[in-house]
PDB file of C-alpha atoms in Angstrom:
ATOM      1  CA  MET A  64      57.979  64.114 119.140  1.00 48.00           C
ATOM      2  CA  THR A  65      58.750  65.802 115.863  1.00 49.00           C
ATOM      3  CA  THR A  66      60.049  69.417 115.695  1.00 50.00           C
ATOM      4  CA  ARG A  67      58.185  71.640 113.321  1.00 55.00           C
ATOM      5  CA  LYS A  68      60.558  73.219 110.824  1.00 65.00           C
ATOM      6  CA  SER A  69      60.313  76.908 110.430  1.00 74.00           C
ATOM      7  CA  PRO A  70      59.355  78.154 106.963  1.00 82.00           C
ATOM      8  CA  SER A  71      62.121  79.055 104.556  1.00 91.00           C
ATOM      9  CA  LYS A  72      62.718  82.578 103.554  1.00 94.00           C
ATOM     10  CA  LYS A  73      61.054  81.749 100.206  1.00 96.00           C
ATOM     11  CA  GLN A  74      58.061  80.079 101.754  1.00 96.00           C
ATOM     12  CA  ARG A  75      57.536  83.247 104.031  1.00 97.00           C
ATOM     13  CA  ALA A  76      57.898  85.467 100.988  1.00 97.00           C
ATOM     14  CA  LEU A  77      55.150  83.620  99.082  1.00 97.00           C
ATOM     15  CA  GLU A  78      52.895  83.521 102.132  1.00 97.00           C
ATOM     16  CA  ILE A  79      53.509  87.336 102.595  1.00 98.00           C
ATOM     17  CA  LEU A  80      52.670  87.913  98.936  1.00 98.00           C
ATOM     18  CA  GLN A  81      49.371  86.002  99.267  1.00 98.00           C
ATOM     19  CA  ARG A  82      48.331  87.898 102.336  1.00 98.00           C
ATOM     20  CA  LEU A  83      49.231  91.246 100.605  1.00 98.00           C
ATOM     21  CA  LYS A  84      47.059  90.310  97.657  1.00 97.00           C
ATOM     22  CA  HIS A  85      44.082  89.668 100.053  1.00 97.00           C
ATOM     23  CA  LEU A  86      44.694  92.901 102.000  1.00 97.00           C
ATOM     24  CA  TYR A  87      45.129  95.072  98.916  1.00 97.00           C
ATOM     25  CA  PRO A  88      43.318  93.292  96.013  1.00 95.00           C
ATOM     26  CA  ASP A  89      42.878  96.372  93.868  1.00 93.00           C
ATOM     27  CA  ALA A  90      46.428  97.950  94.518  1.00 91.00           C
ATOM     28  CA  THR A  91      47.784  99.694  91.357  1.00 92.00           C
ATOM     29  CA  CYS A  92      50.166 102.428  90.526  1.00 94.00           C
ATOM     30  CA  SER A  93      49.197 105.659  92.338  1.00 94.00           C
ATOM     31  CA  LEU A  94      50.504 107.915  89.695  1.00 97.00           C
ATOM     32  CA  ASN A  95      48.156 109.492  87.027  1.00 97.00           C
ATOM     33  CA  TYR A  96      49.269 109.318  83.486  1.00 98.00           C
ATOM     34  CA  SER A  97      47.889 108.637  79.946  1.00 97.00           C
ATOM     35  CA  THR A  98      50.971 107.655  78.064  1.00 98.00           C
ATOM     36  CA  PRO A  99      54.359 105.885  78.667  1.00 98.00           C
ATOM     37  CA  VAL A 100      56.112 109.254  78.439  1.00 98.00           C
ATOM     38  CA  GLN A 101      53.775 110.764  81.010  1.00 98.00           C
ATOM     39  CA  LEU A 102      54.468 107.789  83.367  1.00 98.00           C
ATOM     40  CA  LEU A 103      58.151 108.099  82.911  1.00 98.00           C
ATOM     41  CA  VAL A 104      57.967 111.872  83.745  1.00 98.00           C
ATOM     42  CA  ALA A 105      55.562 111.293  86.720  1.00 98.00           C
ATOM     43  CA  THR A 106      57.969 108.542  88.033  1.00 98.00           C
ATOM     44  CA  ILE A 107      61.007 110.967  87.876  1.00 98.00           C
ATOM     45  CA  LEU A 108      59.004 113.575  89.728  1.00 98.00           C
ATOM     46  CA  SER A 109      58.098 111.020  92.409  1.00 96.00           C
ATOM     47  CA  ALA A 110      61.728 110.762  93.598  1.00 94.00           C
ATOM     48  CA  GLN A 111      61.841 111.866  97.281  1.00 93.00           C
ATOM     49  CA  CYS A 112      58.193 113.205  96.833  1.00 94.00           C
ATOM     50  CA  THR A 113      54.710 111.699  97.348  1.00 94.00           C
ATOM     51  CA  ASP A 114      52.686 110.340  94.656  1.00 95.00           C
ATOM     52  CA  GLU A 115      49.898 112.589  95.822  1.00 96.00           C
ATOM     53  CA  ARG A 116      51.944 115.659  95.428  1.00 97.00           C
ATOM     54  CA  VAL A 117      53.027 114.658  91.863  1.00 98.00           C
ATOM     55  CA  ASN A 118      49.434 114.116  90.938  1.00 98.00           C
ATOM     56  CA  LYS A 119      48.648 117.562  91.857  1.00 98.00           C
ATOM     57  CA  VAL A 120      51.412 118.846  89.573  1.00 98.00           C
ATOM     58  CA  THR A 121      50.953 116.681  86.525  1.00 98.00           C
ATOM     59  CA  PRO A 122      47.590 117.938  85.204  1.00 98.00           C
ATOM     60  CA  ALA A 123      48.987 121.446  84.512  1.00 98.00           C
ATOM     61  CA  LEU A 124      52.274 120.033  83.364  1.00 98.00           C
ATOM     62  CA  PHE A 125      50.824 117.470  80.875  1.00 98.00           C
ATOM     63  CA  GLY A 126      48.125 120.054  79.806  1.00 98.00           C
ATOM     64  CA  ARG A 127      50.990 122.387  78.783  1.00 98.00           C
ATOM     65  CA  PHE A 128      53.557 119.658  77.533  1.00 98.00           C
ATOM     66  CA  PRO A 129      51.721 116.331  76.720  1.00 97.00           C
ATOM     67  CA  ASP A 130      54.361 114.397  74.897  1.00 97.00           C
ATOM     68  CA  ALA A 131      58.107 113.997  74.472  1.00 97.00           C
ATOM     69  CA  ALA A 132      58.490 116.411  71.729  1.00 97.00           C
ATOM     70  CA  SER A 133      56.869 119.323  73.644  1.00 97.00           C
ATOM     71  CA  LEU A 134      58.727 118.501  76.799  1.00 98.00           C
ATOM     72  CA  ALA A 135      62.037 118.431  74.813  1.00 98.00           C
ATOM     73  CA  ASN A 136      61.453 121.758  73.392  1.00 97.00           C
ATOM     74  CA  ALA A 137      59.914 123.423  76.532  1.00 98.00           C
ATOM     75  CA  ASP A 138      61.315 126.577  78.174  1.00 98.00           C
ATOM     76  CA  LEU A 139      63.315 125.162  80.935  1.00 98.00           C
ATOM     77  CA  GLU A 140      62.425 127.906  83.462  1.00 98.00           C
ATOM     78  CA  GLU A 141      58.672 127.231  82.786  1.00 98.00           C
ATOM     79  CA  LEU A 142      59.242 123.625  83.179  1.00 98.00           C
ATOM     80  CA  GLU A 143      60.992 124.164  86.574  1.00 98.00           C
ATOM     81  CA  ASN A 144      58.150 126.308  87.716  1.00 98.00           C
ATOM     82  CA  LEU A 145      55.594 123.666  86.869  1.00 98.00           C
ATOM     83  CA  VAL A 146      57.448 121.012  88.915  1.00 98.00           C
ATOM     84  CA  ARG A 147      58.762 123.072  91.661  1.00 98.00           C
ATOM     85  CA  SER A 148      56.561 121.762  94.430  1.00 98.00           C
ATOM     86  CA  THR A 149      57.896 118.224  93.916  1.00 98.00           C
ATOM     87  CA  GLY A 150      61.357 119.221  95.298  1.00 97.00           C
ATOM     88  CA  PHE A 151      64.795 119.153  93.595  1.00 97.00           C
ATOM     89  CA  TYR A 152      62.830 120.842  90.709  1.00 98.00           C
ATOM     90  CA  ARG A 153      65.878 122.102  88.828  1.00 98.00           C
ATOM     91  CA  ASN A 154      67.519 118.763  88.466  1.00 98.00           C
ATOM     92  CA  LYS A 155      64.176 116.983  87.782  1.00 98.00           C
ATOM     93  CA  ALA A 156      63.389 119.507  85.076  1.00 98.00           C
ATOM     94  CA  LYS A 157      66.842 119.249  83.504  1.00 98.00           C
ATOM     95  CA  ASN A 158      66.576 115.419  83.600  1.00 98.00           C
ATOM     96  CA  ILE A 159      62.968 115.304  82.089  1.00 98.00           C
ATOM     97  CA  GLN A 160      63.886 117.574  79.350  1.00 98.00           C
ATOM     98  CA  ALA A 161      67.169 115.680  78.486  1.00 98.00           C
ATOM     99  CA  ALA A 162      65.426 112.295  78.687  1.00 98.00           C
ATOM    100  CA  CYS A 163      62.606 113.623  76.333  1.00 98.00           C
ATOM    101  CA  ARG A 164      65.274 115.035  73.930  1.00 98.00           C
ATOM    102  CA  MET A 165      66.828 111.506  73.743  1.00 98.00           C
ATOM    103  CA  ILE A 166      63.488 109.836  73.370  1.00 98.00           C
ATOM    104  CA  ALA A 167      62.590 112.229  70.440  1.00 96.00           C
ATOM    105  CA  THR A 168      65.948 111.868  68.708  1.00 96.00           C
ATOM    106  CA  GLU A 169      67.058 108.377  69.348  1.00 96.00           C
ATOM    107  CA  PHE A 170      63.842 106.433  69.967  1.00 97.00           C
ATOM    108  CA  ASP A 171      61.442 107.976  67.392  1.00 95.00           C
ATOM    109  CA  SER A 172      59.592 109.797  70.189  1.00 95.00           C
ATOM    110  CA  VAL A 173      58.515 106.383  71.701  1.00 97.00           C
ATOM    111  CA  VAL A 174      59.670 105.548  75.377  1.00 98.00           C
ATOM    112  CA  PRO A 175      61.745 102.422  74.887  1.00 98.00           C
ATOM    113  CA  ASN A 176      60.578  99.040  76.349  1.00 98.00           C
ATOM    114  CA  GLN A 177      63.879  97.590  77.160  1.00 97.00           C
ATOM    115  CA  MET A 178      65.697  97.964  80.433  1.00 97.00           C
ATOM    116  CA  GLU A 179      69.163  98.704  78.905  1.00 97.00           C
ATOM    117  CA  GLN A 180      67.647 101.481  76.719  1.00 98.00           C
ATOM    118  CA  LEU A 181      65.626 103.110  79.489  1.00 98.00           C
ATOM    119  CA  LEU A 182      68.832 103.279  81.709  1.00 98.00           C
ATOM    120  CA  LYS A 183      70.495 105.385  79.049  1.00 97.00           C
ATOM    121  CA  LEU A 184      67.859 108.048  79.638  1.00 98.00           C
ATOM    122  CA  PRO A 185      68.948 111.013  82.093  1.00 97.00           C
ATOM    123  CA  GLY A 186      67.391 110.703  85.416  1.00 96.00           C
ATOM    124  CA  VAL A 187      66.327 107.047  84.976  1.00 97.00           C
ATOM    125  CA  ALA A 188      67.637 104.335  87.286  1.00 96.00           C
ATOM    126  CA  ARG A 189      66.259 100.848  87.755  1.00 96.00           C
ATOM    127  CA  LYS A 190      63.424 102.002  90.041  1.00 95.00           C
ATOM    128  CA  THR A 191      61.977 104.215  87.370  1.00 97.00           C
ATOM    129  CA  ALA A 192      62.633 101.747  84.476  1.00 98.00           C
ATOM    130  CA  ASN A 193      60.920  99.013  86.484  1.00 97.00           C
ATOM    131  CA  VAL A 194      57.724 101.150  86.876  1.00 97.00           C
ATOM    132  CA  VAL A 195      57.646 102.189  83.323  1.00 98.00           C
ATOM    133  CA  LEU A 196      58.129  98.685  82.009  1.00 98.00           C
ATOM    134  CA  ALA A 197      55.581  97.139  84.238  1.00 96.00           C
ATOM    135  CA  HIS A 198      52.840  99.660  84.038  1.00 96.00           C
ATOM    136  CA  ALA A 199      53.424 101.062  80.473  1.00 97.00           C
ATOM    137  CA  TYR A 200      54.305  97.857  78.813  1.00 97.00           C
ATOM    138  CA  GLY A 201      53.282  95.021  81.075  1.00 96.00           C
ATOM    139  CA  ILE A 202      56.843  93.746  81.337  1.00 97.00           C
ATOM    140  CA  ASN A 203      58.091  92.555  84.792  1.00 97.00           C
ATOM    141  CA  ALA A 204      61.797  93.122  84.353  1.00 97.00           C
ATOM    142  CA  GLY A 205      62.575  93.486  88.070  1.00 97.00           C
ATOM    143  CA  VAL A 206      61.323  94.578  91.511  1.00 97.00           C
ATOM    144  CA  THR A 207      60.859  98.257  92.126  1.00 96.00           C
ATOM    145  CA  VAL A 208      62.624  99.256  95.314  1.00 96.00           C
ATOM    146  CA  ASP A 209      61.606 102.478  96.837  1.00 94.00           C
ATOM    147  CA  THR A 210      61.848 103.613 100.558  1.00 93.00           C
ATOM    148  CA  HIS A 211      58.957 101.455 101.560  1.00 95.00           C
ATOM    149  CA  VAL A 212      59.900  98.312  99.870  1.00 97.00           C
ATOM    150  CA  LYS A 213      63.497  98.688 101.237  1.00 97.00           C
ATOM    151  CA  ARG A 214      62.127  99.183 104.825  1.00 97.00           C
ATOM    152  CA  LEU A 215      59.558  96.406 104.738  1.00 98.00           C
ATOM    153  CA  SER A 216      61.758  93.868 102.979  1.00 97.00           C
ATOM    154  CA  GLN A 217      64.414  94.444 105.664  1.00 97.00           C
ATOM    155  CA  ARG A 218      61.934  94.323 108.481  1.00 97.00           C
ATOM    156  CA  LEU A 219      60.394  91.203 107.209  1.00 97.00           C
ATOM    157  CA  GLY A 220      63.834  89.543 107.074  1.00 97.00           C
ATOM    158  CA  LEU A 221      63.921  89.063 103.200  1.00 98.00           C
ATOM    159  CA  THR A 222      66.994  90.905 102.621  1.00 97.00           C
ATOM    160  CA  LYS A 223      69.965  92.126 104.781  1.00 97.00           C
ATOM    161  CA  HIS A 224      71.163  94.557 102.109  1.00 97.00           C
ATOM    162  CA  ALA A 225      70.834  98.332 102.062  1.00 96.00           C
ATOM    163  CA  GLU A 226      71.496  99.011  98.372  1.00 97.00           C
ATOM    164  CA  PRO A 227      68.527  98.909  96.198  1.00 96.00           C
ATOM    165  CA  ILE A 228      70.034  96.755  93.442  1.00 96.00           C
ATOM    166  CA  LYS A 229      70.962  94.120  96.021  1.00 98.00           C
ATOM    167  CA  ILE A 230      67.658  94.162  97.766  1.00 98.00           C
ATOM    168  CA  GLU A 231      65.934  93.826  94.292  1.00 98.00           C
ATOM    169  CA  GLN A 232      68.123  90.773  93.460  1.00 98.00           C
ATOM    170  CA  ASP A 233      67.191  89.135  96.695  1.00 98.00           C
ATOM    171  CA  LEU A 234      63.607  89.718  96.156  1.00 98.00           C
ATOM    172  CA  MET A 235      63.688  88.518  92.497  1.00 98.00           C
ATOM    173  CA  LYS A 236      64.974  85.110  93.684  1.00 97.00           C
ATOM    174  CA  LEU A 237      62.158  84.739  96.293  1.00 98.00           C
ATOM    175  CA  LEU A 238      59.143  85.871  94.230  1.00 98.00           C
ATOM    176  CA  PRO A 239      57.493  84.687  90.963  1.00 97.00           C
ATOM    177  CA  GLN A 240      58.230  87.073  88.091  1.00 97.00           C
ATOM    178  CA  PRO A 241      54.619  87.820  87.254  1.00 96.00           C
ATOM    179  CA  ASP A 242      54.255  89.223  90.816  1.00 96.00           C
ATOM    180  CA  TRP A 243      57.407  91.377  90.893  1.00 96.00           C
ATOM    181  CA  GLU A 244      55.804  94.639  90.335  1.00 92.00           C
ATOM    182  CA  ASN A 245      52.505  93.915  92.202  1.00 93.00           C
ATOM    183  CA  TRP A 246      54.579  92.877  95.189  1.00 96.00           C
ATOM    184  CA  SER A 247      56.198  96.344  95.282  1.00 96.00           C
ATOM    185  CA  ILE A 248      52.895  98.174  94.919  1.00 95.00           C
ATOM    186  CA  ARG A 249      51.243  96.113  97.674  1.00 97.00           C
ATOM    187  CA  LEU A 250      54.237  96.619  99.977  1.00 96.00           C
ATOM    188  CA  ILE A 251      54.226 100.338  99.337  1.00 95.00           C
ATOM    189  CA  TYR A 252      50.446 100.290 100.345  1.00 96.00           C
ATOM    190  CA  HIS A 253      51.224  98.368 103.537  1.00 97.00           C
ATOM    191  CA  GLY A 254      54.155 100.631 104.259  1.00 96.00           C
ATOM    192  CA  ARG A 255      51.888 103.627 104.093  1.00 94.00           C
ATOM    193  CA  ALA A 256      49.026 102.065 106.062  1.00 96.00           C
ATOM    194  CA  ILE A 257      50.583  99.874 108.707  1.00 97.00           C
ATOM    195  CA  CYS A 258      54.370  99.303 108.653  1.00 97.00           C
ATOM    196  CA  LYS A 259      55.432 103.101 108.904  1.00 96.00           C
ATOM    197  CA  ALA A 260      58.951 104.341 109.259  1.00 94.00           C
ATOM    198  CA  ARG A 261      58.852 105.615 112.886  1.00 93.00           C
ATOM    199  CA  SER A 262      55.964 103.699 114.424  1.00 92.00           C
ATOM    200  CA  PRO A 263      54.946 100.574 112.673  1.00 95.00           C
ATOM    201  CA  ALA A 264      51.498  99.314 113.919  1.00 96.00           C
ATOM    202  CA  CYS A 265      52.636  95.687 114.568  1.00 96.00           C
ATOM    203  CA  SER A 266      49.457  94.988 116.737  1.00 95.00           C
ATOM    204  CA  ALA A 267      47.325  95.538 113.661  1.00 96.00           C
ATOM    205  CA  CYS A 268      49.603  93.967 111.174  1.00 97.00           C
ATOM    206  CA  GLU A 269      48.336  90.902 109.255  1.00 97.00           C
ATOM    207  CA  LEU A 270      52.013  89.993 108.564  1.00 97.00           C
ATOM    208  CA  ALA A 271      53.207  90.055 112.187  1.00 96.00           C
ATOM    209  CA  ASP A 272      53.460  86.330 112.631  1.00 95.00           C
ATOM    210  CA  LEU A 273      55.764  86.145 109.590  1.00 96.00           C
ATOM    211  CA  CYS A 274      57.854  89.170 110.587  1.00 96.00           C
ATOM    212  CA  PRO A 275      61.090  88.612 112.649  1.00 94.00           C
ATOM    213  CA  THR A 276      61.112  92.249 113.789  1.00 94.00           C
ATOM    214  CA  SER A 277      57.455  92.373 114.880  1.00 91.00           C
ATOM    215  CA  ASP A 278      56.716  93.389 118.545  1.00 83.00           C
ATOM    216  CA  LYS A 279      53.324  91.806 118.460  1.00 67.00           C
TER     217      LYS A 279
END
């Protein structure tokens, strides 16, 4: 009698990826934007705020300040008032303006398409940079790790780390590079719909048999 080997972590990750693609075939970035700088700004605003709330704020914001130059020269108090409902609005407004000033002066008003340059912008860490590179430029430079991706990757036994950068490194080793960003988006969809923070719906989860923490 032969003992069936359990799938490796990488095999589980790849199977989870395929199931997520089946479950959320049309998953895409939830933020509304028209240009790379608008995506950058929307992503900065999404920190500790829902994409739904950000999408309610950005029409008026981008109607008033549509590009890097106008945001760089905006009245800071007006900018704060426009983004107030996203939370931490003073810091977000300050970072948005400072980032747009740097884009205008150092990058010819074009959002850079390289990780190291994006990380120089105020208010931009790897999460924001990964989103901008993937969705504005089609460059999969890393795996976006937000609260959903962190929670589900831990629950699925794909990482033991708590720091986003270490979680990202673990996931990059397990997943094909072309799927790095679409993994994050689909995991976010699954986190919102099924694997919620307080009460995960394990009985309804299509990933339960691959999840070491499932109670199904």
